[in-house]
Protein backbone atom coordinates (compact mmCIF):
# COMPACT_ATOMS: atom_id res chain seq x y z
CA UNK A 1 0.00 0.00 0.00
CA UNK A 2 1.32 3.43 -0.94
CA UNK A 3 1.63 5.99 1.83
CA UNK A 4 -0.36 8.51 -0.22
CA UNK A 5 -3.09 7.56 -2.68
CA UNK A 6 -4.45 9.96 -5.27
CA UNK A 7 -6.72 9.28 -8.22
CA UNK A 8 -4.77 10.25 -11.34
CA UNK A 9 -7.88 11.20 -13.29
CA UNK A 10 -8.01 12.78 -15.79
CA UNK A 11 -10.80 15.01 -14.61
CA UNK A 12 -12.56 17.17 -17.18
CA UNK A 13 -15.01 19.89 -16.11
CA UNK A 14 -16.70 22.89 -17.71
CA UNK A 15 -15.60 26.38 -16.85
CA UNK A 16 -17.28 27.63 -13.67
CA UNK A 17 -17.67 24.19 -12.11
CA UNK A 18 -16.67 23.32 -8.57
CA UNK A 19 -13.79 20.86 -8.58
CA UNK A 20 -13.05 18.42 -5.77
CA UNK A 21 -9.65 16.73 -5.59
CA UNK A 22 -8.81 14.19 -2.90
CA UNK A 23 -6.04 12.15 -1.34
CA UNK A 24 -5.97 9.46 1.29
CA UNK A 25 -2.97 8.47 3.35
CA UNK A 26 -1.93 5.73 5.71
CA UNK A 27 0.77 7.31 7.91
CA UNK A 28 -0.82 8.80 11.02
CA UNK A 29 2.42 10.74 11.71
CA UNK A 30 1.72 13.16 8.87
CA UNK A 31 1.07 16.65 10.24
CA UNK A 32 1.67 18.98 7.30
CA UNK A 33 -0.49 18.80 4.21
CA UNK A 34 0.05 20.63 0.97
CA UNK A 35 -1.31 20.95 -2.50
CA UNK A 36 0.98 21.67 -5.41
CA UNK A 37 -0.05 22.67 -8.91
CA UNK A 38 2.08 21.52 -11.82
CA UNK A 39 1.65 22.92 -15.30
CA UNK A 40 2.93 20.92 -18.24
CA UNK A 41 6.74 20.92 -18.45
CA UNK A 42 7.05 22.97 -15.27
CA UNK A 43 8.00 22.16 -11.71
CA UNK A 44 5.34 21.89 -8.99
CA UNK A 45 4.38 25.16 -7.27
CA UNK A 46 2.95 25.36 -3.78
CA UNK A 47 -0.74 26.21 -3.85
CA UNK A 48 -2.11 25.53 -0.38
CA UNK A 49 -0.63 24.55 2.97
CA UNK A 50 -2.43 23.21 6.04
CA UNK A 51 -1.18 22.10 9.41
CA UNK A 52 -3.06 19.27 11.16
CA UNK A 53 -6.85 19.12 10.74
CA UNK A 54 -9.17 21.84 9.58
CA UNK A 55 -9.96 24.06 6.64
CA UNK A 56 -8.03 26.79 4.91
CA UNK A 57 -9.36 29.12 2.25
CA UNK A 58 -7.45 31.23 -0.24
CA UNK A 59 -9.52 32.92 -2.90
CA UNK A 60 -11.20 30.26 -5.01
CA UNK A 61 -9.27 27.45 -3.30
CA UNK A 62 -10.20 25.62 -0.10
CA UNK A 63 -8.10 22.90 1.50
CA UNK A 64 -9.58 20.49 4.02
CA UNK A 65 -7.85 17.96 6.23
CA UNK A 66 -9.64 15.22 8.15
CA UNK A 67 -6.97 13.42 10.14
CA UNK A 68 -9.47 11.02 11.72
CA UNK A 69 -10.27 9.67 8.26
CA UNK A 70 -6.77 10.26 6.85
CA UNK A 71 -8.35 12.18 4.01
CA UNK A 72 -7.52 15.55 2.49
CA UNK A 73 -9.33 17.57 -0.15
CA UNK A 74 -8.84 20.57 -2.37
CA UNK A 75 -11.86 22.43 -3.69
CA UNK A 76 -11.67 24.87 -6.58
CA UNK A 77 -14.66 27.18 -7.01
CA UNK A 78 -15.55 28.88 -10.28
CA UNK A 79 -12.91 26.87 -12.11
CA UNK A 80 -11.12 28.56 -15.00
CA UNK A 81 -9.29 27.18 -18.04
CA UNK A 82 -6.10 28.50 -16.43
CA UNK A 83 -6.65 25.99 -13.61
CA UNK A 84 -5.95 23.16 -16.07
CA UNK A 85 -2.92 21.43 -14.59
CA UNK A 86 -1.89 18.43 -12.52
CA UNK A 87 -2.62 18.80 -8.81
CA UNK A 88 -0.34 16.96 -6.43
CA UNK A 89 -1.07 16.41 -2.77
CA UNK A 90 1.96 16.18 -0.48
CA UNK A 91 2.44 15.59 3.20
CA UNK A 92 5.10 15.20 5.85
CA UNK A 93 5.60 14.50 9.52
CA UNK A 94 6.71 16.97 12.14
CA UNK A 95 10.24 15.73 12.70
CA UNK A 96 13.26 17.78 11.73
CA UNK A 97 14.18 16.01 8.52
CA UNK A 98 10.82 14.70 7.49
CA UNK A 99 10.52 14.65 3.74
CA UNK A 100 7.49 15.46 1.63
CA UNK A 101 5.67 12.43 0.29
CA UNK A 102 3.69 13.12 -2.87
CA UNK A 103 0.61 11.57 -4.36
CA UNK A 104 0.58 10.58 -8.01
CA UNK A 105 -1.23 13.76 -9.04
CA UNK A 106 -4.65 14.35 -10.60
CA UNK A 107 -4.74 15.80 -14.07
CA UNK A 108 -7.47 18.46 -14.38
CA UNK A 109 -8.79 19.96 -17.57
CA UNK A 110 -11.22 22.91 -17.43
CA UNK A 111 -12.82 23.53 -20.79
CA UNK A 112 -14.48 26.81 -21.83
CA UNK B 1 13.57 36.46 -5.54
CA UNK B 2 15.19 34.29 -8.17
CA UNK B 3 13.83 30.76 -8.34
CA UNK B 4 15.56 27.40 -8.40
CA UNK B 5 17.65 27.11 -11.55
CA UNK B 6 18.24 23.80 -13.28
CA UNK B 7 20.13 22.79 -16.39
CA UNK B 8 19.95 21.36 -18.90
CA UNK B 9 16.20 21.44 -19.57
CA UNK B 10 16.30 18.37 -21.78
CA UNK B 11 18.74 15.54 -22.32
CA UNK B 12 18.63 12.48 -24.55
CA UNK B 13 21.27 9.80 -24.04
CA UNK B 14 21.77 6.17 -24.93
CA UNK B 15 21.60 3.51 -22.24
CA UNK B 16 24.88 2.88 -20.45
CA UNK B 17 25.99 6.48 -21.05
CA UNK B 18 26.49 8.94 -18.22
CA UNK B 19 24.70 12.21 -17.59
CA UNK B 20 24.86 15.04 -15.06
CA UNK B 21 22.31 17.58 -13.94
CA UNK B 22 22.97 20.87 -12.22
CA UNK B 23 20.92 22.82 -9.69
CA UNK B 24 21.29 26.26 -8.15
CA UNK B 25 18.85 26.71 -5.24
CA UNK B 26 17.31 29.92 -3.94
CA UNK B 27 19.94 32.02 -2.23
CA UNK B 28 20.12 31.27 1.48
CA UNK B 29 18.12 28.06 1.34
CA UNK B 30 19.88 25.51 3.50
CA UNK B 31 18.05 22.42 2.33
CA UNK B 32 18.21 21.03 -1.19
CA UNK B 33 16.34 18.06 -2.63
CA UNK B 34 16.53 16.00 -5.78
CA UNK B 35 13.31 14.32 -6.84
CA UNK B 36 12.62 11.90 -9.69
CA UNK B 37 9.25 12.19 -11.41
CA UNK B 38 8.39 9.39 -13.78
CA UNK B 39 5.62 10.14 -16.27
CA UNK B 40 2.22 9.82 -14.62
CA UNK B 41 3.63 9.59 -11.10
CA UNK B 42 4.29 11.97 -8.25
CA UNK B 43 7.82 13.11 -7.43
CA UNK B 44 9.93 10.66 -5.45
CA UNK B 45 12.74 11.90 -3.23
CA UNK B 46 16.19 10.71 -4.27
CA UNK B 47 18.40 12.68 -1.92
CA UNK B 48 18.16 15.50 0.62
CA UNK B 49 21.02 17.80 1.60
CA UNK B 50 21.21 20.02 4.64
CA UNK B 51 23.88 22.58 3.73
CA UNK B 52 26.51 20.28 2.19
CA UNK B 53 25.69 17.17 4.23
CA UNK B 54 23.41 14.33 3.16
CA UNK B 55 20.48 13.73 5.52
CA UNK B 56 18.47 11.23 3.44
CA UNK B 57 19.59 9.20 0.46
CA UNK B 58 17.63 6.06 1.28
CA UNK B 59 15.95 5.93 -2.15
CA UNK B 60 18.99 6.84 -4.23
CA UNK B 61 20.19 3.89 -6.38
CA UNK B 62 23.75 4.26 -5.22
CA UNK B 63 25.17 1.77 -7.70
CA UNK B 64 24.48 4.25 -10.50
CA UNK B 65 23.39 7.57 -9.01
CA UNK B 66 25.57 10.04 -7.14
CA UNK B 67 25.03 13.58 -5.94
CA UNK B 68 27.04 16.26 -4.28
CA UNK B 69 26.48 19.75 -2.98
CA UNK B 70 29.68 21.69 -2.88
CA UNK B 71 30.02 24.55 -0.39
CA UNK B 72 26.38 24.11 0.56
CA UNK B 73 25.09 25.89 -2.53
CA UNK B 74 24.97 24.34 -6.04
CA UNK B 75 24.37 20.65 -6.50
CA UNK B 76 24.95 18.08 -9.22
CA UNK B 77 23.21 14.76 -9.72
CA UNK B 78 24.94 12.15 -11.87
CA UNK B 79 23.78 8.90 -13.39
CA UNK B 80 26.36 6.39 -14.60
CA UNK B 81 25.51 4.15 -16.38
CA UNK B 82 21.98 5.14 -17.35
CA UNK B 83 19.20 2.60 -17.81
CA UNK B 84 16.00 2.90 -19.79
CA UNK B 85 13.96 3.12 -16.56
CA UNK B 86 15.86 6.28 -15.60
CA UNK B 87 13.82 8.21 -18.15
CA UNK B 88 12.05 10.81 -16.03
CA UNK B 89 12.03 14.45 -15.03
CA UNK B 90 14.62 15.24 -12.39
CA UNK B 91 13.42 18.03 -10.15
CA UNK B 92 15.53 20.06 -7.79
CA UNK B 93 13.88 21.87 -4.89
CA UNK B 94 15.05 23.96 -1.97
CA UNK B 95 13.62 25.16 1.33
CA UNK B 96 14.81 27.65 3.93
CA UNK B 97 15.46 25.10 6.66
CA UNK B 98 14.96 21.51 7.60
CA UNK B 99 11.45 20.14 7.68
CA UNK B 100 9.78 20.63 4.35
CA UNK B 101 6.50 20.43 6.14
CA UNK B 102 7.06 23.76 7.81
CA UNK B 103 7.95 25.74 4.74
CA UNK B 104 7.12 23.78 1.66
CA UNK B 105 9.54 23.50 -1.16
CA UNK B 106 10.32 25.68 -4.17
CA UNK B 107 10.91 23.57 -7.25
CA UNK B 108 12.87 24.23 -10.38
CA UNK B 109 11.43 23.43 -13.80
CA UNK B 110 13.32 20.16 -13.95
CA UNK B 111 15.50 18.30 -16.42
CA UNK B 112 13.67 15.91 -18.69
CA UNK B 113 15.87 12.87 -19.33
CA UNK B 114 15.16 10.38 -22.08
CA UNK B 115 17.27 7.23 -22.20
CA UNK B 116 17.08 5.38 -25.52
mmCIF file of C-alpha atoms in Angstrom:
data_model
loop_
_atom_site.group_PDB
_atom_site.id
_atom_site.type_symbol
_atom_site.label_atom_id
_atom_site.label_comp_id
_atom_site.label_asym_id
_atom_site.label_seq_id
_atom_site.Cartn_x
_atom_site.Cartn_y
_atom_site.Cartn_z
ATOM 1 C CA UNK A 1 0.000 0.000 0.000
ATOM 2 C CA UNK A 2 1.320 3.426 -0.942
ATOM 3 C CA UNK A 3 1.625 5.992 1.827
ATOM 4 C CA UNK A 4 -0.360 8.512 -0.219
ATOM 5 C CA UNK A 5 -3.093 7.557 -2.677
ATOM 6 C CA UNK A 6 -4.447 9.964 -5.271
ATOM 7 C CA UNK A 7 -6.718 9.280 -8.216
ATOM 8 C CA UNK A 8 -4.767 10.250 -11.342
ATOM 9 C CA UNK A 9 -7.880 11.199 -13.295
ATOM 10 C CA UNK A 10 -8.007 12.780 -15.787
ATOM 11 C CA UNK A 11 -10.802 15.008 -14.606
ATOM 12 C CA UNK A 12 -12.564 17.169 -17.177
ATOM 13 C CA UNK A 13 -15.009 19.886 -16.108
ATOM 14 C CA UNK A 14 -16.699 22.889 -17.714
ATOM 15 C CA UNK A 15 -15.602 26.384 -16.849
ATOM 16 C CA UNK A 16 -17.284 27.631 -13.670
ATOM 17 C CA UNK A 17 -17.669 24.187 -12.112
ATOM 18 C CA UNK A 18 -16.675 23.319 -8.574
ATOM 19 C CA UNK A 19 -13.790 20.855 -8.582
ATOM 20 C CA UNK A 20 -13.048 18.421 -5.773
ATOM 21 C CA UNK A 21 -9.647 16.731 -5.585
ATOM 22 C CA UNK A 22 -8.814 14.186 -2.902
ATOM 23 C CA UNK A 23 -6.044 12.145 -1.339
ATOM 24 C CA UNK A 24 -5.966 9.458 1.290
ATOM 25 C CA UNK A 25 -2.970 8.472 3.348
ATOM 26 C CA UNK A 26 -1.927 5.726 5.706
ATOM 27 C CA UNK A 27 0.767 7.306 7.914
ATOM 28 C CA UNK A 28 -0.817 8.803 11.017
ATOM 29 C CA UNK A 29 2.417 10.741 11.706
ATOM 30 C CA UNK A 30 1.720 13.163 8.867
ATOM 31 C CA UNK A 31 1.074 16.652 10.237
ATOM 32 C CA UNK A 32 1.670 18.984 7.295
ATOM 33 C CA UNK A 33 -0.490 18.800 4.206
ATOM 34 C CA UNK A 34 0.046 20.635 0.968
ATOM 35 C CA UNK A 35 -1.308 20.948 -2.502
ATOM 36 C CA UNK A 36 0.984 21.674 -5.408
ATOM 37 C CA UNK A 37 -0.048 22.670 -8.906
ATOM 38 C CA UNK A 38 2.085 21.525 -11.818
ATOM 39 C CA UNK A 39 1.651 22.921 -15.302
ATOM 40 C CA UNK A 40 2.932 20.917 -18.238
ATOM 41 C CA UNK A 41 6.736 20.925 -18.450
ATOM 42 C CA UNK A 42 7.046 22.971 -15.271
ATOM 43 C CA UNK A 43 8.004 22.163 -11.706
ATOM 44 C CA UNK A 44 5.341 21.894 -8.992
ATOM 45 C CA UNK A 45 4.382 25.158 -7.272
ATOM 46 C CA UNK A 46 2.954 25.363 -3.778
ATOM 47 C CA UNK A 47 -0.743 26.209 -3.852
ATOM 48 C CA UNK A 48 -2.110 25.525 -0.376
ATOM 49 C CA UNK A 49 -0.626 24.553 2.970
ATOM 50 C CA UNK A 50 -2.431 23.208 6.043
ATOM 51 C CA UNK A 51 -1.182 22.101 9.406
ATOM 52 C CA UNK A 52 -3.063 19.274 11.160
ATOM 53 C CA UNK A 53 -6.850 19.120 10.739
ATOM 54 C CA UNK A 54 -9.168 21.841 9.583
ATOM 55 C CA UNK A 55 -9.963 24.062 6.641
ATOM 56 C CA UNK A 56 -8.031 26.788 4.906
ATOM 57 C CA UNK A 57 -9.358 29.119 2.255
ATOM 58 C CA UNK A 58 -7.451 31.233 -0.243
ATOM 59 C CA UNK A 59 -9.515 32.921 -2.905
ATOM 60 C CA UNK A 60 -11.198 30.265 -5.007
ATOM 61 C CA UNK A 61 -9.275 27.453 -3.300
ATOM 62 C CA UNK A 62 -10.198 25.621 -0.097
ATOM 63 C CA UNK A 63 -8.103 22.897 1.497
ATOM 64 C CA UNK A 64 -9.582 20.489 4.020
ATOM 65 C CA UNK A 65 -7.849 17.963 6.229
ATOM 66 C CA UNK A 66 -9.639 15.221 8.149
ATOM 67 C CA UNK A 67 -6.971 13.424 10.141
ATOM 68 C CA UNK A 68 -9.466 11.021 11.717
ATOM 69 C CA UNK A 69 -10.271 9.665 8.260
ATOM 70 C CA UNK A 70 -6.769 10.259 6.851
ATOM 71 C CA UNK A 71 -8.347 12.183 4.014
ATOM 72 C CA UNK A 72 -7.520 15.553 2.485
ATOM 73 C CA UNK A 73 -9.333 17.566 -0.151
ATOM 74 C CA UNK A 74 -8.840 20.569 -2.368
ATOM 75 C CA UNK A 75 -11.863 22.434 -3.691
ATOM 76 C CA UNK A 76 -11.672 24.872 -6.579
ATOM 77 C CA UNK A 77 -14.656 27.180 -7.010
ATOM 78 C CA UNK A 78 -15.549 28.879 -10.284
ATOM 79 C CA UNK A 79 -12.911 26.866 -12.112
ATOM 80 C CA UNK A 80 -11.119 28.556 -14.996
ATOM 81 C CA UNK A 81 -9.291 27.181 -18.044
ATOM 82 C CA UNK A 82 -6.098 28.501 -16.434
ATOM 83 C CA UNK A 83 -6.645 25.988 -13.608
ATOM 84 C CA UNK A 84 -5.951 23.164 -16.067
ATOM 85 C CA UNK A 85 -2.917 21.425 -14.588
ATOM 86 C CA UNK A 86 -1.893 18.434 -12.522
ATOM 87 C CA UNK A 87 -2.618 18.796 -8.814
ATOM 88 C CA UNK A 88 -0.339 16.964 -6.426
ATOM 89 C CA UNK A 89 -1.068 16.407 -2.772
ATOM 90 C CA UNK A 90 1.961 16.176 -0.483
ATOM 91 C CA UNK A 91 2.437 15.594 3.204
ATOM 92 C CA UNK A 92 5.098 15.200 5.855
ATOM 93 C CA UNK A 93 5.597 14.503 9.516
ATOM 94 C CA UNK A 94 6.708 16.966 12.142
ATOM 95 C CA UNK A 95 10.245 15.726 12.698
ATOM 96 C CA UNK A 96 13.256 17.785 11.729
ATOM 97 C CA UNK A 97 14.177 16.006 8.518
ATOM 98 C CA UNK A 98 10.824 14.704 7.489
ATOM 99 C CA UNK A 99 10.520 14.652 3.742
ATOM 100 C CA UNK A 100 7.494 15.462 1.635
ATOM 101 C CA UNK A 101 5.670 12.428 0.285
ATOM 102 C CA UNK A 102 3.693 13.115 -2.872
ATOM 103 C CA UNK A 103 0.608 11.567 -4.360
ATOM 104 C CA UNK A 104 0.585 10.577 -8.014
ATOM 105 C CA UNK A 105 -1.227 13.762 -9.037
ATOM 106 C CA UNK A 106 -4.650 14.350 -10.597
ATOM 107 C CA UNK A 107 -4.741 15.804 -14.072
ATOM 108 C CA UNK A 108 -7.467 18.458 -14.380
ATOM 109 C CA UNK A 109 -8.792 19.964 -17.572
ATOM 110 C CA UNK A 110 -11.218 22.908 -17.425
ATOM 111 C CA UNK A 111 -12.824 23.526 -20.790
ATOM 112 C CA UNK A 112 -14.482 26.813 -21.828
ATOM 113 C CA UNK B 1 13.566 36.463 -5.545
ATOM 114 C CA UNK B 2 15.187 34.287 -8.171
ATOM 115 C CA UNK B 3 13.830 30.762 -8.337
ATOM 116 C CA UNK B 4 15.563 27.403 -8.399
ATOM 117 C CA UNK B 5 17.647 27.109 -11.546
ATOM 118 C CA UNK B 6 18.242 23.796 -13.278
ATOM 119 C CA UNK B 7 20.129 22.790 -16.387
ATOM 120 C CA UNK B 8 19.949 21.360 -18.898
ATOM 121 C CA UNK B 9 16.197 21.442 -19.567
ATOM 122 C CA UNK B 10 16.297 18.372 -21.783
ATOM 123 C CA UNK B 11 18.744 15.537 -22.316
ATOM 124 C CA UNK B 12 18.630 12.483 -24.555
ATOM 125 C CA UNK B 13 21.268 9.799 -24.035
ATOM 126 C CA UNK B 14 21.769 6.172 -24.927
ATOM 127 C CA UNK B 15 21.600 3.514 -22.243
ATOM 128 C CA UNK B 16 24.881 2.884 -20.451
ATOM 129 C CA UNK B 17 25.988 6.484 -21.049
ATOM 130 C CA UNK B 18 26.492 8.936 -18.224
ATOM 131 C CA UNK B 19 24.697 12.207 -17.591
ATOM 132 C CA UNK B 20 24.860 15.039 -15.062
ATOM 133 C CA UNK B 21 22.310 17.578 -13.944
ATOM 134 C CA UNK B 22 22.965 20.873 -12.225
ATOM 135 C CA UNK B 23 20.916 22.816 -9.688
ATOM 136 C CA UNK B 24 21.285 26.256 -8.150
ATOM 137 C CA UNK B 25 18.850 26.712 -5.241
ATOM 138 C CA UNK B 26 17.312 29.916 -3.944
ATOM 139 C CA UNK B 27 19.939 32.020 -2.225
ATOM 140 C CA UNK B 28 20.122 31.274 1.477
ATOM 141 C CA UNK B 29 18.118 28.060 1.341
ATOM 142 C CA UNK B 30 19.882 25.509 3.497
ATOM 143 C CA UNK B 31 18.046 22.416 2.330
ATOM 144 C CA UNK B 32 18.211 21.029 -1.194
ATOM 145 C CA UNK B 33 16.337 18.063 -2.629
ATOM 146 C CA UNK B 34 16.535 15.997 -5.785
ATOM 147 C CA UNK B 35 13.312 14.318 -6.844
ATOM 148 C CA UNK B 36 12.624 11.900 -9.690
ATOM 149 C CA UNK B 37 9.253 12.189 -11.407
ATOM 150 C CA UNK B 38 8.386 9.387 -13.781
ATOM 151 C CA UNK B 39 5.622 10.143 -16.272
ATOM 152 C CA UNK B 40 2.218 9.824 -14.616
ATOM 153 C CA UNK B 41 3.631 9.588 -11.102
ATOM 154 C CA UNK B 42 4.290 11.973 -8.254
ATOM 155 C CA UNK B 43 7.820 13.115 -7.427
ATOM 156 C CA UNK B 44 9.929 10.661 -5.451
ATOM 157 C CA UNK B 45 12.743 11.897 -3.234
ATOM 158 C CA UNK B 46 16.195 10.709 -4.272
ATOM 159 C CA UNK B 47 18.404 12.679 -1.921
ATOM 160 C CA UNK B 48 18.159 15.500 0.617
ATOM 161 C CA UNK B 49 21.016 17.797 1.602
ATOM 162 C CA UNK B 50 21.208 20.023 4.641
ATOM 163 C CA UNK B 51 23.884 22.583 3.731
ATOM 164 C CA UNK B 52 26.508 20.277 2.188
ATOM 165 C CA UNK B 53 25.690 17.170 4.226
ATOM 166 C CA UNK B 54 23.413 14.327 3.158
ATOM 167 C CA UNK B 55 20.482 13.730 5.520
ATOM 168 C CA UNK B 56 18.469 11.232 3.439
ATOM 169 C CA UNK B 57 19.588 9.196 0.460
ATOM 170 C CA UNK B 58 17.629 6.062 1.277
ATOM 171 C CA UNK B 59 15.953 5.935 -2.148
ATOM 172 C CA UNK B 60 18.990 6.836 -4.234
ATOM 173 C CA UNK B 61 20.192 3.889 -6.384
ATOM 174 C CA UNK B 62 23.753 4.258 -5.222
ATOM 175 C CA UNK B 63 25.171 1.775 -7.697
ATOM 176 C CA UNK B 64 24.483 4.251 -10.501
ATOM 177 C CA UNK B 65 23.392 7.571 -9.010
ATOM 178 C CA UNK B 66 25.568 10.039 -7.139
ATOM 179 C CA UNK B 67 25.028 13.580 -5.938
ATOM 180 C CA UNK B 68 27.042 16.262 -4.279
ATOM 181 C CA UNK B 69 26.482 19.745 -2.975
ATOM 182 C CA UNK B 70 29.680 21.693 -2.883
ATOM 183 C CA UNK B 71 30.021 24.555 -0.394
ATOM 184 C CA UNK B 72 26.378 24.108 0.559
ATOM 185 C CA UNK B 73 25.086 25.890 -2.533
ATOM 186 C CA UNK B 74 24.971 24.342 -6.039
ATOM 187 C CA UNK B 75 24.372 20.648 -6.502
ATOM 188 C CA UNK B 76 24.949 18.082 -9.224
ATOM 189 C CA UNK B 77 23.213 14.759 -9.719
ATOM 190 C CA UNK B 78 24.941 12.152 -11.868
ATOM 191 C CA UNK B 79 23.781 8.896 -13.389
ATOM 192 C CA UNK B 80 26.355 6.394 -14.597
ATOM 193 C CA UNK B 81 25.506 4.152 -16.381
ATOM 194 C CA UNK B 82 21.982 5.140 -17.352
ATOM 195 C CA UNK B 83 19.202 2.605 -17.812
ATOM 196 C CA UNK B 84 15.995 2.898 -19.793
ATOM 197 C CA UNK B 85 13.961 3.121 -16.565
ATOM 198 C CA UNK B 86 15.859 6.284 -15.597
ATOM 199 C CA UNK B 87 13.817 8.209 -18.153
ATOM 200 C CA UNK B 88 12.055 10.812 -16.032
ATOM 201 C CA UNK B 89 12.025 14.454 -15.027
ATOM 202 C CA UNK B 90 14.615 15.240 -12.386
ATOM 203 C CA UNK B 91 13.424 18.031 -10.149
ATOM 204 C CA UNK B 92 15.532 20.062 -7.787
ATOM 205 C CA UNK B 93 13.883 21.868 -4.888
ATOM 206 C CA UNK B 94 15.047 23.960 -1.968
ATOM 207 C CA UNK B 95 13.616 25.163 1.326
ATOM 208 C CA UNK B 96 14.812 27.647 3.925
ATOM 209 C CA UNK B 97 15.461 25.099 6.655
ATOM 210 C CA UNK B 98 14.957 21.507 7.598
ATOM 211 C CA UNK B 99 11.448 20.137 7.682
ATOM 212 C CA UNK B 100 9.782 20.627 4.351
ATOM 213 C CA UNK B 101 6.504 20.431 6.140
ATOM 214 C CA UNK B 102 7.061 23.758 7.808
ATOM 215 C CA UNK B 103 7.955 25.743 4.743
ATOM 216 C CA UNK B 104 7.117 23.781 1.665
ATOM 217 C CA UNK B 105 9.537 23.500 -1.160
ATOM 218 C CA UNK B 106 10.318 25.684 -4.169
ATOM 219 C CA UNK B 107 10.907 23.569 -7.248
ATOM 220 C CA UNK B 108 12.874 24.226 -10.376
ATOM 221 C CA UNK B 109 11.432 23.429 -13.804
ATOM 222 C CA UNK B 110 13.315 20.160 -13.946
ATOM 223 C CA UNK B 111 15.499 18.298 -16.415
ATOM 224 C CA UNK B 112 13.672 15.905 -18.693
ATOM 225 C CA UNK B 113 15.872 12.867 -19.332
ATOM 226 C CA UNK B 114 15.162 10.385 -22.076
ATOM 227 C CA UNK B 115 17.270 7.227 -22.199
ATOM 228 C CA UNK B 116 17.082 5.377 -25.520
#
